[in-house]
Short mmCIF file of C-alpha atoms in Angstrom, two decimals:
data_model
loop_
_atom_site.label_atom_id
_atom_site.label_comp_id
_atom_site.label_asym_id
_atom_site.label_seq_id
_atom_site.Cartn_x
_atom_site.Cartn_y
_atom_site.Cartn_z
CA UNK J 1 -10.83 -16.15 7.11
CA UNK J 2 -10.02 -14.18 9.98
CA UNK J 3 -6.67 -12.49 10.32
CA UNK J 4 -5.17 -12.66 13.86
CA UNK J 5 -3.84 -9.44 15.31
CA UNK J 6 -0.03 -9.09 15.76
CA UNK J 7 -0.20 -9.70 19.56
CA UNK J 8 -2.00 -13.06 18.98
CA UNK J 9 0.37 -14.14 16.51
CA UNK J 10 3.34 -13.23 18.79
CA UNK J 11 1.97 -15.41 21.53
CA UNK J 12 1.53 -18.39 19.26
CA UNK J 13 5.01 -17.77 17.90
CA UNK J 14 6.40 -17.85 21.51
CA UNK J 15 4.95 -21.06 22.25
CA UNK J 16 6.36 -22.64 19.09
CA UNK J 17 9.72 -21.22 19.66
CA UNK J 18 10.01 -22.82 23.04
CA UNK J 19 9.17 -26.19 21.70
CA UNK J 20 11.75 -25.69 18.72
CA UNK J 21 14.32 -24.52 21.24
CA UNK J 22 13.94 -27.60 23.39
CA UNK J 23 14.73 -29.70 20.32
CA UNK J 24 17.54 -27.30 18.91
CA UNK J 25 19.32 -26.88 22.22
CA UNK J 26 19.20 -30.62 22.95
CA UNK J 27 21.03 -31.30 19.59
CA UNK J 28 23.44 -28.58 20.15
CA UNK J 29 24.31 -29.77 23.69
CA UNK J 30 24.76 -33.25 22.35
CA UNK J 31 27.31 -31.79 19.88
CA UNK J 32 29.18 -29.62 22.49
CA UNK J 33 29.05 -32.36 25.06
CA UNK J 34 31.69 -34.34 23.05
CA UNK J 35 34.28 -31.90 24.38
CA UNK J 36 32.92 -31.91 28.02
CA UNK J 37 33.11 -34.40 30.79
CA UNK J 38 29.84 -36.08 31.78
CA UNK J 39 29.68 -34.00 34.77
CA UNK J 40 29.92 -30.77 32.99
CA UNK J 41 27.54 -31.95 30.26
CA UNK J 42 25.00 -32.62 32.98
CA UNK J 43 25.74 -29.37 34.59
CA UNK J 44 25.12 -27.43 31.54
CA UNK J 45 22.02 -29.30 30.72
CA UNK J 46 20.62 -28.73 34.20
CA UNK J 47 21.24 -24.91 33.77
CA UNK J 48 19.55 -24.83 30.49
CA UNK J 49 16.32 -26.58 31.48
CA UNK J 50 16.27 -24.69 34.80
CA UNK J 51 16.36 -21.49 32.83
CA UNK J 52 13.30 -22.80 30.76
CA UNK J 53 11.49 -23.71 33.89
CA UNK J 54 12.03 -20.39 35.64
CA UNK J 55 11.05 -18.42 32.43
CA UNK J 56 7.72 -20.57 32.26
CA UNK J 57 7.05 -19.58 35.89
CA UNK J 58 7.76 -15.98 35.24
CA UNK J 59 11.05 -15.79 37.31
CA UNK J 60 12.85 -13.61 34.81
CA UNK J 61 16.02 -12.71 36.64
CA UNK J 62 16.60 -16.06 37.95
CA UNK J 63 15.93 -17.39 34.47
CA UNK J 64 18.51 -15.17 32.89
CA UNK J 65 21.00 -16.35 35.63
CA UNK J 66 20.44 -19.92 34.81
CA UNK J 67 21.16 -19.25 31.05
CA UNK J 68 24.18 -17.25 31.94
CA UNK J 69 25.56 -20.07 33.92
CA UNK J 70 24.91 -22.30 30.99
CA UNK J 71 26.81 -19.96 28.73
CA UNK J 72 29.76 -20.08 31.17
CA UNK J 73 30.21 -23.72 30.09
CA UNK J 74 28.99 -23.52 26.65
CA UNK J 75 29.40 -19.77 25.49
CA UNK J 76 28.75 -20.65 21.92
CA UNK J 77 25.31 -22.05 22.31
CA UNK J 78 23.02 -19.59 20.35
CA UNK J 79 19.81 -20.77 22.00
CA UNK J 80 20.80 -19.58 25.32
CA UNK J 81 21.64 -16.16 23.88
CA UNK J 82 18.44 -16.09 22.31
CA UNK J 83 16.39 -16.84 25.48
CA UNK J 84 18.28 -14.20 27.39
CA UNK J 85 17.62 -11.57 24.60
CA UNK J 86 13.95 -12.36 24.73
CA UNK J 87 13.58 -12.04 28.49
CA UNK J 88 15.72 -8.84 28.67
CA UNK J 89 13.68 -7.21 25.83
CA UNK J 90 10.29 -8.29 26.74
CA UNK J 91 10.25 -8.68 30.44
CA UNK J 92 13.29 -6.68 32.10
CA UNK J 93 13.24 -3.87 29.67
CA UNK J 94 16.94 -4.05 29.04
CA UNK J 95 17.05 -3.43 25.32
CA UNK J 96 20.77 -2.74 24.98
CA UNK J 97 21.86 -5.98 26.77
CA UNK J 98 19.14 -7.78 24.95
CA UNK J 99 20.62 -6.59 21.62
CA UNK J 100 24.11 -7.91 22.48
CA UNK J 101 22.74 -11.52 23.20
CA UNK J 102 20.40 -11.45 20.08
CA UNK J 103 23.36 -10.41 17.88
CA UNK J 104 25.52 -13.22 19.33
CA UNK J 105 22.73 -15.70 18.59
CA UNK J 106 22.62 -14.71 15.03
CA UNK J 107 26.33 -14.58 14.55
CA UNK J 108 26.49 -18.28 15.89
CA UNK J 109 23.56 -19.42 13.78
CA UNK J 110 22.82 -17.40 10.70
CA UNK J 111 20.32 -19.97 9.40
CA UNK J 112 17.81 -19.84 12.33
CA UNK J 113 15.07 -17.41 11.35
CA UNK J 114 13.76 -16.97 14.96
CA UNK J 115 17.07 -15.84 16.07
CA UNK J 116 16.99 -13.32 13.19
CA UNK J 117 13.64 -12.22 14.17
CA UNK J 118 14.63 -11.46 17.69
CA UNK J 119 17.49 -9.49 16.46
CA UNK J 120 15.27 -7.36 14.18
CA UNK J 121 13.07 -6.82 17.31
CA UNK J 122 15.88 -5.81 19.49
CA UNK J 123 17.29 -3.56 16.85
CA UNK J 124 13.76 -1.85 16.90
CA UNK J 125 13.75 -1.74 20.75
CA UNK J 126 16.94 0.20 20.69
CA UNK J 127 15.52 2.71 18.06
CA UNK J 128 17.86 1.46 15.42
CA UNK J 129 14.95 1.57 12.83
CA UNK J 130 17.13 1.49 9.61
CA UNK J 131 18.99 -1.45 10.76
CA UNK J 132 15.86 -3.21 12.12
CA UNK J 133 14.13 -2.81 8.84
CA UNK J 134 16.97 -4.31 6.90
CA UNK J 135 16.90 -7.25 9.16
CA UNK J 136 13.22 -7.81 8.57
CA UNK J 137 13.76 -7.57 4.83
CA UNK J 138 16.54 -10.08 5.16
CA UNK J 139 14.19 -12.38 7.01
CA UNK J 140 11.58 -12.20 4.20
CA UNK J 141 14.21 -13.11 1.64
CA UNK J 142 15.33 -16.04 3.81
CA UNK J 143 11.86 -17.49 3.98
CA UNK J 144 9.41 -15.79 1.54
CA UNK J 145 6.46 -17.76 3.00
CA UNK J 146 6.92 -16.51 6.60
CA UNK J 147 4.35 -13.90 7.49
CA UNK J 148 5.36 -12.78 10.93
CA UNK J 149 8.29 -10.61 9.70
CA UNK J 150 6.15 -8.89 7.01
CA UNK J 151 3.61 -7.96 9.65
CA UNK J 152 6.28 -6.55 11.89
CA UNK J 153 7.99 -4.97 9.02
CA UNK J 154 4.82 -3.10 7.90
CA UNK J 155 4.28 -1.98 11.45
CA UNK J 156 7.85 -0.69 12.01
CA UNK J 157 7.68 1.13 8.56
CA UNK J 158 4.30 2.66 9.39
CA UNK J 159 5.60 3.85 12.67
CA UNK J 160 8.49 5.65 11.16
CA UNK J 161 6.38 7.27 8.32
CA UNK J 162 7.64 4.96 5.71
CA UNK J 163 4.16 4.40 4.40
CA UNK J 164 5.02 3.02 0.93
CA UNK J 165 7.28 0.48 2.37
CA UNK J 166 4.62 -0.46 4.93
CA UNK J 167 2.04 -1.04 2.13
CA UNK J 168 4.75 -2.96 0.11
CA UNK J 169 5.10 -5.40 3.05
CA UNK J 170 1.33 -5.89 3.21
CA UNK J 171 1.16 -6.40 -0.41
CA UNK J 172 3.59 -9.33 -0.01
CA UNK J 173 1.58 -10.61 2.87
CA UNK J 174 -1.45 -10.42 0.75
CA UNK J 175 0.21 -12.60 -1.86
CA UNK J 176 0.74 -15.41 0.59
CA UNK J 177 -2.47 -15.31 2.65
CA UNK J 178 -4.87 -13.92 -0.04
CA UNK J 179 -7.13 -11.01 0.51
CA UNK J 180 -7.91 -10.67 4.12
CA UNK J 181 -10.19 -8.10 5.90
CA UNK J 182 -7.42 -7.07 8.49
CA UNK J 183 -4.80 -6.44 5.76
CA UNK J 184 -7.12 -4.72 3.46
CA UNK J 185 -8.30 -2.33 6.20
CA UNK J 186 -4.71 -1.64 7.32
CA UNK J 187 -3.77 -0.84 3.57
CA UNK J 188 -6.84 1.37 3.11
CA UNK J 189 -5.83 3.30 6.25
CA UNK J 190 -2.33 3.70 5.05
CA UNK J 191 -3.43 4.89 1.43
CA UNK J 192 -5.69 7.59 3.29
CA UNK J 193 -2.45 8.84 5.21
CA UNK J 194 -0.95 9.18 1.72
CA UNK J 195 -4.03 11.03 0.57
CA UNK J 196 -4.33 8.55 -2.24
CA UNK J 197 -8.19 8.08 -1.90
CA UNK J 198 -8.66 6.08 -5.05
CA UNK J 199 -6.30 3.43 -3.81
CA UNK J 200 -7.89 3.44 -0.44
CA UNK J 201 -11.26 2.98 -1.98
CA UNK J 202 -10.10 0.21 -4.15
CA UNK J 203 -8.92 -1.90 -1.13
CA UNK J 204 -12.33 -1.65 0.48
CA UNK J 205 -13.90 -2.53 -2.89
CA UNK J 206 -11.72 -5.41 -3.46
CA UNK J 207 -12.47 -6.60 0.07
CA UNK J 208 -16.21 -6.23 -0.87
CA UNK J 209 -16.02 -8.18 -4.20
CA UNK J 210 -13.89 -11.06 -2.41
CA UNK J 211 -16.52 -11.58 0.31
CA UNK J 212 -19.93 -10.51 -1.24
CA UNK J 213 -21.85 -12.52 1.43
CA UNK J 214 -20.43 -10.14 3.99
CA UNK J 215 -22.64 -7.09 3.29
CA UNK J 216 -20.87 -4.89 5.76
CA UNK J 217 -17.85 -4.91 3.51
CA UNK J 218 -19.85 -3.56 0.54
CA UNK J 219 -21.50 -1.03 2.69
CA UNK J 220 -18.19 0.18 4.00
CA UNK J 221 -16.90 0.61 0.49
CA UNK J 222 -19.92 2.49 -0.70
CA UNK J 223 -19.95 4.62 2.46
CA UNK J 224 -16.15 5.47 1.81
CA UNK J 225 -16.96 6.41 -1.99
CA UNK J 226 -19.72 8.51 -0.77
CA UNK J 227 -17.31 10.31 1.70
CA UNK J 228 -14.94 11.19 -1.23
CA UNK J 229 -17.88 12.26 -3.34
CA UNK J 230 -17.27 9.28 -5.83
CA UNK J 231 -21.03 8.83 -5.95
CA UNK J 232 -21.16 6.59 -9.11
CA UNK J 233 -18.48 4.23 -7.66
CA UNK J 234 -20.54 3.95 -4.58
CA UNK J 235 -23.80 3.13 -6.66
CA UNK J 236 -21.70 0.61 -8.82
CA UNK J 237 -20.28 -1.35 -5.91
CA UNK J 238 -23.74 -1.87 -4.13
CA UNK J 239 -25.24 -2.93 -7.55
CA UNK J 240 -22.43 -5.39 -8.14
CA UNK J 241 -23.29 -7.33 -4.88
CA UNK J 242 -26.61 -9.22 -5.00
CA UNK J 243 -26.20 -10.05 -1.33
CA UNK J 244 -26.54 -6.44 -0.04
CA UNK J 245 -29.64 -6.18 1.88
CA UNK J 246 -32.37 -4.17 0.22
CA UNK J 247 -32.85 -1.80 3.22
CA UNK J 248 -29.08 -0.99 3.15
CA UNK J 249 -29.13 -0.61 -0.54
CA UNK J 250 -32.08 1.78 -0.37
CA UNK J 251 -30.42 3.81 2.43
CA UNK J 252 -27.16 4.13 0.23
CA UNK J 253 -29.33 5.11 -2.76
CA UNK J 254 -31.01 7.80 -0.68
CA UNK J 255 -27.65 9.15 0.51
CA UNK J 256 -26.28 9.11 -3.10
CA UNK J 257 -29.47 11.09 -4.14
CA UNK J 258 -28.95 13.56 -1.14
CA UNK J 259 -25.41 14.27 -2.27
CA UNK J 260 -26.52 15.19 -5.86
CA UNK J 261 -27.09 19.02 -5.89
CA UNK J 262 -29.58 18.52 -8.77
CA UNK J 263 -31.83 16.40 -6.58
CA UNK J 264 -35.17 17.83 -5.40
CA UNK J 265 -35.77 17.71 -1.48
CA UNK J 266 -39.07 15.83 -2.11
CA UNK J 267 -37.38 13.12 -4.11
CA UNK J 268 -34.72 12.75 -1.56
CA UNK J 269 -37.42 12.44 1.20
CA UNK J 270 -39.40 9.78 -0.75
CA UNK J 271 -36.08 7.82 -1.15
CA UNK J 272 -35.51 8.09 2.64
CA UNK J 273 -39.00 7.02 3.53
CA UNK J 274 -38.41 3.77 1.38
CA UNK J 275 -35.06 3.23 2.95
CA UNK J 276 -36.59 3.45 6.54
CA UNK J 277 -39.09 0.53 5.75
CA UNK J 278 -36.77 -1.96 7.57
CA UNK J 279 -35.64 -2.02 11.13
CA UNK J 280 -32.08 -2.74 9.77
CA UNK J 281 -31.45 1.04 9.39
CA UNK J 282 -30.24 2.08 12.96
CA UNK J 283 -32.00 4.95 15.02
CA UNK J 284 -28.98 7.31 14.73
CA UNK J 285 -28.87 6.95 10.93
CA UNK J 286 -32.64 7.73 10.93
CA UNK J 287 -32.36 10.72 13.23
CA UNK J 288 -29.34 12.18 11.34
CA UNK J 289 -31.15 11.81 7.87
CA UNK J 290 -34.39 13.32 9.15
CA UNK J 291 -33.23 16.30 11.36
CA UNK J 292 -32.28 18.58 8.54
CA UNK J 293 -35.94 18.37 7.29
CA UNK J 294 -37.58 18.43 10.68
CA UNK J 295 -35.77 21.48 11.85
CA UNK J 296 -35.83 23.36 8.56
CA UNK J 297 -37.41 26.76 9.17
CA UNK J 298 -38.58 26.86 5.63
CA UNK J 299 -40.39 23.30 5.96
CA UNK J 300 -42.72 22.95 2.93
CA UNK J 301 -46.15 21.41 3.25
CA UNK J 302 -45.54 18.89 0.67
CA UNK J 303 -42.71 17.42 2.87
CA UNK J 304 -44.86 17.03 6.01
CA UNK J 305 -46.58 13.77 5.01
CA UNK J 306 -43.47 12.07 4.04
CA UNK J 307 -41.60 13.28 7.12
CA UNK J 308 -44.48 12.01 9.25
CA UNK J 309 -44.38 8.67 7.62
CA UNK J 310 -40.62 8.34 8.41
CA UNK J 311 -41.20 9.50 12.08
CA UNK J 312 -43.94 6.90 12.54
CA UNK J 313 -41.73 4.28 11.24
CA UNK J 314 -39.00 5.17 13.66
CA UNK J 315 -41.42 4.91 16.68
CA UNK J 316 -42.87 1.52 15.26
CA UNK J 317 -39.34 -0.15 14.96
CA UNK J 318 -37.86 1.55 17.95
CA UNK J 319 -40.71 2.21 20.55
CA UNK J 320 -38.16 2.37 23.40
CA UNK J 321 -35.95 4.86 21.86
CA UNK J 322 -36.22 8.37 23.45
CA UNK J 323 -34.62 9.81 20.27
CA UNK J 324 -37.44 8.71 18.08
CA UNK J 325 -40.05 10.13 20.41
CA UNK J 326 -38.11 13.41 20.93
CA UNK J 327 -37.86 14.00 17.14
CA UNK J 328 -41.61 13.25 16.79
CA UNK J 329 -42.37 15.68 19.54
CA UNK J 330 -40.33 18.31 17.96
CA UNK J 331 -41.87 17.77 14.57
CA UNK J 332 -45.42 18.04 15.75
CA UNK J 333 -44.66 21.05 17.99
CA UNK J 334 -43.31 22.83 14.98
CA UNK J 335 -46.30 21.90 12.86
#
């Protein structure tokens, strides 16, 4: 399952909102038209749909004017306030005016979650972070299965340094959507900010175990554990996943061995030579692993045959790579 970024979800939401508003506004106008003459009801209806048409054509100022003309006839129609708020916040960069209309829409219809979402966004656009956070939390209680407020709540909390609250919002999202790569990586990054490295590693490990066929997740988890010197955890995670390619497994085993201060250099080299048997290992990984041995001023004779084997594999698998030939040239010039 692929988790869509926030911008994509917003675009989808906008299209849905437009359709819903056409329905809601139509119903509302029918109710209000009871108190209007036929001429006034038609005039109001014309203003509203003119506003929608102008908005869809990107004529923002003219669209706002049409909705304002509509409100002169039906001032208590929340959908028009909502439309103006969105245009003023998103397109005209008038957050204060947008906030007034968003608040009015919510006052007139407390049960419409889309109006509530726009109100939360307008509060954020006016740097009223505490009130915005409270509004997002209210929306999540209003509809616990609605994921969009949780995404935006996490983002706004993270932006304001409320990392724990951001993670809590993502935890709620995970309960709805299940384990997802986008969410797991976000949580991992947030735990790193908190310097809770065990929790950060666990997020990657959880992802790896959820999607064992995706070897990259297992490799990422193992690499992270190696980076925090949790070598045994790195070994455990790659051993748990039978789908991890043998080449990557061998390369990770070499890296684990290289981090162990008790390991003998020759044993490390032999493990590296085995790991480089596959073209799956990228040239940069190979160069970075070999360079400390090639350029070691105290290179021992017993290393040379193994290093030469690794260098030959580099050239065999990457004959067009200058890096492979350059490293070979340096090795033979030094020996």
